[in-house]
Coordinates of N, CA, C and O in Angstrom, one line a residue:
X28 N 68.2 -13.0 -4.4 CA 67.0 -12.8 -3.6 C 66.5 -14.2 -3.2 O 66.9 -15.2 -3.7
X29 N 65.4 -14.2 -2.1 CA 65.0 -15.4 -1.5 C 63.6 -15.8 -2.6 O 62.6 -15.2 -3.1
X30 N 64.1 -17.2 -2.8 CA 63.4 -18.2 -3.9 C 63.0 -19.5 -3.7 O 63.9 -20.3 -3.7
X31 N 61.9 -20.0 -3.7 CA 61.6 -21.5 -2.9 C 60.3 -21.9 -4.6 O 59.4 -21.4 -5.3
X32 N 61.2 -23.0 -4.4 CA 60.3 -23.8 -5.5 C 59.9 -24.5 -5.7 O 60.6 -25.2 -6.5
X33 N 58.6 -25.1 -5.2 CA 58.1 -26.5 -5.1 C 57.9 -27.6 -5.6 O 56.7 -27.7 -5.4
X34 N 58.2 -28.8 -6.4 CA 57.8 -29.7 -7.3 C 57.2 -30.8 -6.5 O 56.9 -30.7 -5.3
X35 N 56.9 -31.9 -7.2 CA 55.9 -33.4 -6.9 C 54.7 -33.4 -6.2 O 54.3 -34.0 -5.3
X36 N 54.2 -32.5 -6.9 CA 52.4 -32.5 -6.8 C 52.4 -33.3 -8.1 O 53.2 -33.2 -9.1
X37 N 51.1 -34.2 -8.0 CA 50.4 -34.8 -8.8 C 49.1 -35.6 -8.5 O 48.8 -35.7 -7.3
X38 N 48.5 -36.2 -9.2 CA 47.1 -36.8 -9.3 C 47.3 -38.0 -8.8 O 47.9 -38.8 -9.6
X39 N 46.8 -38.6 -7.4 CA 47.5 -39.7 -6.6 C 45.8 -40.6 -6.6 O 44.9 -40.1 -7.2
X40 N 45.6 -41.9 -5.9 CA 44.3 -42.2 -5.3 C 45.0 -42.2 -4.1 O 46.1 -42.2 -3.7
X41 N 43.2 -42.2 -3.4 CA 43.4 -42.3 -2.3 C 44.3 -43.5 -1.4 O 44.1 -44.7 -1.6
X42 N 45.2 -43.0 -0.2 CA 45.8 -44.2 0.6 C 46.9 -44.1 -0.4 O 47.8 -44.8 -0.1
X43 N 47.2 -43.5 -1.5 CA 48.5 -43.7 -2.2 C 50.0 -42.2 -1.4 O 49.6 -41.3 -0.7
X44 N 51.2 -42.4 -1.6 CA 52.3 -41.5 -1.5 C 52.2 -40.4 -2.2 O 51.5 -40.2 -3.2
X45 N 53.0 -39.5 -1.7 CA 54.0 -38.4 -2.7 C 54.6 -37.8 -1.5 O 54.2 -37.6 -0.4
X46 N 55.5 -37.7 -2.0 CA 56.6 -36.6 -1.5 C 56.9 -35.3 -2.3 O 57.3 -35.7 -3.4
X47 N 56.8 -34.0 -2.2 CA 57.0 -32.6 -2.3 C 58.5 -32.5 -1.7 O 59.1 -33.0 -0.7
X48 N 58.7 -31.4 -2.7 CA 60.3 -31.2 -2.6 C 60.1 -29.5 -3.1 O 59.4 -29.1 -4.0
X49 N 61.1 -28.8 -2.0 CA 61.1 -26.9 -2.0 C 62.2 -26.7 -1.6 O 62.6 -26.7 -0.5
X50 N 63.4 -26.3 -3.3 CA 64.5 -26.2 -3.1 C 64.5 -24.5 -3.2 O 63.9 -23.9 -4.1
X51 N 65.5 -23.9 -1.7 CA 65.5 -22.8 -1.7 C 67.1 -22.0 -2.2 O 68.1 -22.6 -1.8
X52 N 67.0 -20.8 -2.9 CA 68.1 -20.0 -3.0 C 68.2 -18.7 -2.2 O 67.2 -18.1 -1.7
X53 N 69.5 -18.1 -2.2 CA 68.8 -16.6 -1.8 C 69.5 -16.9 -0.3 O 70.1 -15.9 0.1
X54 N 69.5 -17.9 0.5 CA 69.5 -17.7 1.9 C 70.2 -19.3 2.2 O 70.2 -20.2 1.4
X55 N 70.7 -19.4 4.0 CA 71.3 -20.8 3.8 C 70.1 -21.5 4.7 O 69.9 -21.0 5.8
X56 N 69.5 -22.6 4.3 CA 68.5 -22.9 5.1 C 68.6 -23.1 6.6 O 67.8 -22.6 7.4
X57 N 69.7 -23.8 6.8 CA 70.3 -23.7 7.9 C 69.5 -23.2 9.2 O 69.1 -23.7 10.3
X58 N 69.6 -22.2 8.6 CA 69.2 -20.6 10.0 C 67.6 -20.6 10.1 O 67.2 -19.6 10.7
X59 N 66.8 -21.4 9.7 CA 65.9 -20.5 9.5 C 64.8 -21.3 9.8 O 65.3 -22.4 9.8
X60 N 63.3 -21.2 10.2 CA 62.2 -22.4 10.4 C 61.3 -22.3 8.7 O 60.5 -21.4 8.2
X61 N 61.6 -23.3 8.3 CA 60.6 -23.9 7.5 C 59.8 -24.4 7.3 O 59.8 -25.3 8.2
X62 N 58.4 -24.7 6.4 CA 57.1 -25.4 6.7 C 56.3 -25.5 5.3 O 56.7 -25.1 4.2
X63 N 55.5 -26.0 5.6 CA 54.5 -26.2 4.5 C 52.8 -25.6 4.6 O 52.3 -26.0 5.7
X64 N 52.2 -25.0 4.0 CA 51.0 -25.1 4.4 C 50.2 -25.4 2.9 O 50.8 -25.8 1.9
X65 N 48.8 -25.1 2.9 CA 48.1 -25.6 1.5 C 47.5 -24.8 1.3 O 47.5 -23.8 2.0
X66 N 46.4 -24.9 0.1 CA 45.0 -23.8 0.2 C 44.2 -24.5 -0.9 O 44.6 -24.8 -2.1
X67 N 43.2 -24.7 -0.3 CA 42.0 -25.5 -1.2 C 41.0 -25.1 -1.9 O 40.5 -24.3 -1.1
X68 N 40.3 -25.1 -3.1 CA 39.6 -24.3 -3.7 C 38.5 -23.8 -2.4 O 38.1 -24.4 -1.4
X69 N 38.3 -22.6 -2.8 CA 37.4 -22.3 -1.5 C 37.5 -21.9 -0.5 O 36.9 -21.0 0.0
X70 N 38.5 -22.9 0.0 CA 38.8 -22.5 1.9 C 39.9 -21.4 2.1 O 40.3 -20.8 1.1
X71 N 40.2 -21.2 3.1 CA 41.1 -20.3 3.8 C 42.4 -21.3 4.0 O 42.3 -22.6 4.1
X72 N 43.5 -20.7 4.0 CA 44.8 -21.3 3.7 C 45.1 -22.1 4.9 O 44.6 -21.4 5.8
X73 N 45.7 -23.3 5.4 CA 45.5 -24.5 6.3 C 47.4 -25.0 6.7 O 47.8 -25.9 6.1
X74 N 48.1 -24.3 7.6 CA 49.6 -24.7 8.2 C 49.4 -26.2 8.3 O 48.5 -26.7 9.0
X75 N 50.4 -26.8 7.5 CA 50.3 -28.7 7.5 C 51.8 -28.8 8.4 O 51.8 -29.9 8.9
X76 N 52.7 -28.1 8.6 CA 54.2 -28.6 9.3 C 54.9 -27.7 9.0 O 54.9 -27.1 7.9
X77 N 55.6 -27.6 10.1 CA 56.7 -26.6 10.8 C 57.9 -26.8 11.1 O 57.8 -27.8 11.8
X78 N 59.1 -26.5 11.1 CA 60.1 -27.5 11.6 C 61.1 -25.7 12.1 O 61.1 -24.7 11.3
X79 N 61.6 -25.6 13.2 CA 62.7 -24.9 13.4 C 63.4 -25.4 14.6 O 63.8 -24.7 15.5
X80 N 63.5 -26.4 14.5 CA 64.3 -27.2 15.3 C 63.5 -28.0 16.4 O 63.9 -29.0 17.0
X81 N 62.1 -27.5 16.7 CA 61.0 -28.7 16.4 C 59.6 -28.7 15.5 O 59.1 -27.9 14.8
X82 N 59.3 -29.8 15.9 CA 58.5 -29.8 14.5 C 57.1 -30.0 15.1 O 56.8 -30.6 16.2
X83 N 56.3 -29.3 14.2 CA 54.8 -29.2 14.3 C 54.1 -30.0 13.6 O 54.7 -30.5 12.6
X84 N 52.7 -30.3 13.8 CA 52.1 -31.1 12.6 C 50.6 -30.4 12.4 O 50.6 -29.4 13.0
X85 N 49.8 -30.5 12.0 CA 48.1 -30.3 12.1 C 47.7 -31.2 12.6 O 48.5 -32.2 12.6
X86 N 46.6 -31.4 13.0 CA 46.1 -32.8 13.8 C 45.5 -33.3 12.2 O 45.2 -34.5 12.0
X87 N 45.2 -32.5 11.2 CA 44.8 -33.3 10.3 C 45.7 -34.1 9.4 O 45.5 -35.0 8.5
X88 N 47.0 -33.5 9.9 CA 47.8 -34.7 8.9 C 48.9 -35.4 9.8 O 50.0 -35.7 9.4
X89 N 48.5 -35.4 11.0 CA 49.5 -35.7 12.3 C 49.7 -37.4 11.8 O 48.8 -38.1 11.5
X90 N 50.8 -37.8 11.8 CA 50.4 -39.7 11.6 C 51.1 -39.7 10.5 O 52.2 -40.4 10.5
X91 N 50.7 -38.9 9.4 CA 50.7 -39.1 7.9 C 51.7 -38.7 7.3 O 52.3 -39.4 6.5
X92 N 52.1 -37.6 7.5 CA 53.0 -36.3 7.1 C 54.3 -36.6 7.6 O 54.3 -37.3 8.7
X93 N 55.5 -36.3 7.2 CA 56.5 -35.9 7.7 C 57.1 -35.1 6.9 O 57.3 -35.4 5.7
X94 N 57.7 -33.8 7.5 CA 58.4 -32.7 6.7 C 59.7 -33.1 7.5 O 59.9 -33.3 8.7
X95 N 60.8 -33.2 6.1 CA 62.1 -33.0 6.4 C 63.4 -32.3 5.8 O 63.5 -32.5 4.6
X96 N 64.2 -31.7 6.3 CA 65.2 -31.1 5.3 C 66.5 -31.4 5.0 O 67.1 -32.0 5.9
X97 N 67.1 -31.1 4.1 CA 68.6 -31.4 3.6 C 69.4 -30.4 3.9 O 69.3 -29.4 3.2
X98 N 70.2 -30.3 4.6 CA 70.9 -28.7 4.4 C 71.3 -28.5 3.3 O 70.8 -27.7 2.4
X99 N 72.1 -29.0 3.3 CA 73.1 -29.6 2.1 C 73.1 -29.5 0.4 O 73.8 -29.5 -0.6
X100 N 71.6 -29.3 1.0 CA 70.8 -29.4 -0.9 C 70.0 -28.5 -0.7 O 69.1 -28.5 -1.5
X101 N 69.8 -27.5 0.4 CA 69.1 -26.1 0.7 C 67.2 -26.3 0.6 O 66.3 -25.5 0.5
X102 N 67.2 -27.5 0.6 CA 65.8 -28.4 0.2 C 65.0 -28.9 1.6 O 65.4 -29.7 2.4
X103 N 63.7 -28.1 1.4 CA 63.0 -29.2 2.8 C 61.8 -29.9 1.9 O 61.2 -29.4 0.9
X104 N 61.6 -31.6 2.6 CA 60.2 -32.1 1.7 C 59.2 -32.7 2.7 O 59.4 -33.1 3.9
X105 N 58.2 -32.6 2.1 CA 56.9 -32.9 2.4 C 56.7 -34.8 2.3 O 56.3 -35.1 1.2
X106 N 56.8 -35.8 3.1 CA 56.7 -36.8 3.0 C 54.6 -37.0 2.9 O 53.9 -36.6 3.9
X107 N 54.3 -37.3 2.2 CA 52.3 -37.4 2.4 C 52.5 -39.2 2.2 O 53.1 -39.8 1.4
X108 N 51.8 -39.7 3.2 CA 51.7 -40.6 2.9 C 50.1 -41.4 3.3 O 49.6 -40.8 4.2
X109 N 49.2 -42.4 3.0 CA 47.6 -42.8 3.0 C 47.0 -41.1 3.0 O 46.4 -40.5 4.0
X110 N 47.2 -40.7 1.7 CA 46.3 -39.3 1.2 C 45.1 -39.7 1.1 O 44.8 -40.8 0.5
X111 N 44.1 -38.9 1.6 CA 42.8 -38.7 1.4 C 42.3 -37.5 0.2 O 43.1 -36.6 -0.1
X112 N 41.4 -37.6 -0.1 CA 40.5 -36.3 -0.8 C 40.7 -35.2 -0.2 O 41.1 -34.3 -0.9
X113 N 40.6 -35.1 0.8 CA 40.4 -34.0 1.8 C 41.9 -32.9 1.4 O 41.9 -31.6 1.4
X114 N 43.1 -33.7 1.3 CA 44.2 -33.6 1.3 C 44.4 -32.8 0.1 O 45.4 -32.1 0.0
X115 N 43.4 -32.9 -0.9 CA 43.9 -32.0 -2.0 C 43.6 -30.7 -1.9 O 42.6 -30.2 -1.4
X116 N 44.6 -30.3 -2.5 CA 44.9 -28.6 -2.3 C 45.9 -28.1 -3.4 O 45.9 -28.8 -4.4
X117 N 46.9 -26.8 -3.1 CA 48.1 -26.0 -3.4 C 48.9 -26.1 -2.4 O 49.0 -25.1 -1.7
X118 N 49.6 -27.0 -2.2 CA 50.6 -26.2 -1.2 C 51.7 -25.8 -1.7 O 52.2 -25.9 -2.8
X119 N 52.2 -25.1 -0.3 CA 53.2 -24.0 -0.5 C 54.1 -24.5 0.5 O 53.7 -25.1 1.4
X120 N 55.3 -24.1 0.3 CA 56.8 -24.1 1.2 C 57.3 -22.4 1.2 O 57.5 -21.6 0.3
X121 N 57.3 -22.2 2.8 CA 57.9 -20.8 3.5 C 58.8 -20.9 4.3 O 59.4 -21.8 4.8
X122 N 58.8 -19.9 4.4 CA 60.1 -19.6 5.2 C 59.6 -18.6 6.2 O 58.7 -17.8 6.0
X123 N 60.4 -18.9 7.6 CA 59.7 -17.9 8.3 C 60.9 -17.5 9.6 O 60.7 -17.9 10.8
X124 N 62.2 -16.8 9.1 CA 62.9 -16.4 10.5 C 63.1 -17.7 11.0 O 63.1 -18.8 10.6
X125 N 63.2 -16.9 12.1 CA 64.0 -17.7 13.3 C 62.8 -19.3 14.0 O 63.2 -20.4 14.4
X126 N 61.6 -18.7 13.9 CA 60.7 -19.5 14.1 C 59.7 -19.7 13.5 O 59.4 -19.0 12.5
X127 N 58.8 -20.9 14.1 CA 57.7 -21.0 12.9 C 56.5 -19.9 13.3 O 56.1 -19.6 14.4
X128 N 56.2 -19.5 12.1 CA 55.0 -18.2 12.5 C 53.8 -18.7 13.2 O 53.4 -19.8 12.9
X129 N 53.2 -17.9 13.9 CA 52.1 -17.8 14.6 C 50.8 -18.4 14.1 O 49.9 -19.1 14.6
X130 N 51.0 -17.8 13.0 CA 49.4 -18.1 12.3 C 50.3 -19.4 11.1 O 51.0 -18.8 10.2
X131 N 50.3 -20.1 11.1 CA 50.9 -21.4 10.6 C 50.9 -21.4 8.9 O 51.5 -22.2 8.3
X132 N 50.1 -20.4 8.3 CA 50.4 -20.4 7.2 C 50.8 -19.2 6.4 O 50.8 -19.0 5.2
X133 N 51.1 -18.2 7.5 CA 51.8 -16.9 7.3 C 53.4 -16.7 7.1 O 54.0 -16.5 8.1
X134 N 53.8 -16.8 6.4 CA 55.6 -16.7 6.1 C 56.1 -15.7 5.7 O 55.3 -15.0 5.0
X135 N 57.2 -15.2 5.8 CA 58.4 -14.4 5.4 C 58.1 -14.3 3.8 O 57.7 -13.4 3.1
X136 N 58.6 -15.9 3.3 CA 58.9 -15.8 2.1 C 57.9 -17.3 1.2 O 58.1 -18.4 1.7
X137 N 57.3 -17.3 0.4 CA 56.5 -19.0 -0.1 C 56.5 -19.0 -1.3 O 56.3 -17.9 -2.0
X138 N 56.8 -20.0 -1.8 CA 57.1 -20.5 -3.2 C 55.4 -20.4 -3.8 O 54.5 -20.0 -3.2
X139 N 55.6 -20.9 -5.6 CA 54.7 -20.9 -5.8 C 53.6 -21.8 -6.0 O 52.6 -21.5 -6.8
X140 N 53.7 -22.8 -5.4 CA 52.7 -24.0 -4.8 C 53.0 -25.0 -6.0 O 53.7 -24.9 -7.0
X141 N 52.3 -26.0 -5.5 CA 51.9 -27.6 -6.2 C 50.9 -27.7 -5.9 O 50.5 -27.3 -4.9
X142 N 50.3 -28.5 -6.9 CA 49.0 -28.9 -6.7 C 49.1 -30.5 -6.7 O 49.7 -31.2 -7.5
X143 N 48.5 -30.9 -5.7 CA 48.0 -32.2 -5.2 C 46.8 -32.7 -5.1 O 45.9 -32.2 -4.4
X144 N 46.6 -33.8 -5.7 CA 44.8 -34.0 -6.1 C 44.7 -35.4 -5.8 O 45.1 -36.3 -6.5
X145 N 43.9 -35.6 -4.3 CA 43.8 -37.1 -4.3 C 42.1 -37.6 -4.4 O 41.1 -37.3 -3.8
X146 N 42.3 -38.7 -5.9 CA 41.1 -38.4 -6.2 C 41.4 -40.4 -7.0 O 42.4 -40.9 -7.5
X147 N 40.3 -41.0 -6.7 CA 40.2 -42.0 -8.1 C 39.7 -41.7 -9.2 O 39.7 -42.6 -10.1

């Protein structure tokens, strides 16, 4: 069955890295558009990047972000780089068909998050 599992969330300061890593089973990544989105205490869930052969960003993390994937290792990652506060959340890695979905944080299939805390 289709399985995505996210690691490298952690407690960063602000202006510091992490990269997120969502190795999938179940399916060959290959075929399919993958992405990231987040959800913050409180808010409503927020699409951060898209990739099915092209790639989307949010204007809030446009600059900063780069999502990329491996085939090879069935893995797409989240590059974050000068994180802010704002930035902290859950995110999640989905899967979504042939394209990236409509509503940017609606997927087929989503792992079960990392948490990312940019905080001094």
């Amino acid at each position: 069955q289709v399985q995505l599992v996210e690691s490298g969330g952690a407690l960063v300061q602000p202006g510091g890295s992490l990269r997120l890593s969502c190795v999938a089973s179940g399916f060959t990544l290959d075929y399919y558009a993958m992405g990231w989105f987040r959800q913050a205490p409180g808010k409503e869930p927020e699409g951060v990047a898209c990739n099915d052969g092209t790639t989307w960003y949010s204007d809030s993390v446009k600059g900063r972000f780069t999502i990329s994937r491996d085939n090879a290792k069935n893995t797409i990652y989240l590059q974050m780089n000068n994180l802010k506060p704002e930035d902290t959340a859950v995110y999640y890695c989905g899967q979504s068909g042939w394209r990236c979905p409509n509503v940017r944080y609606v997927y087929n299939w989503q792992g079960q998050g990392t948490q990312v805390t940019v905080s001094s």
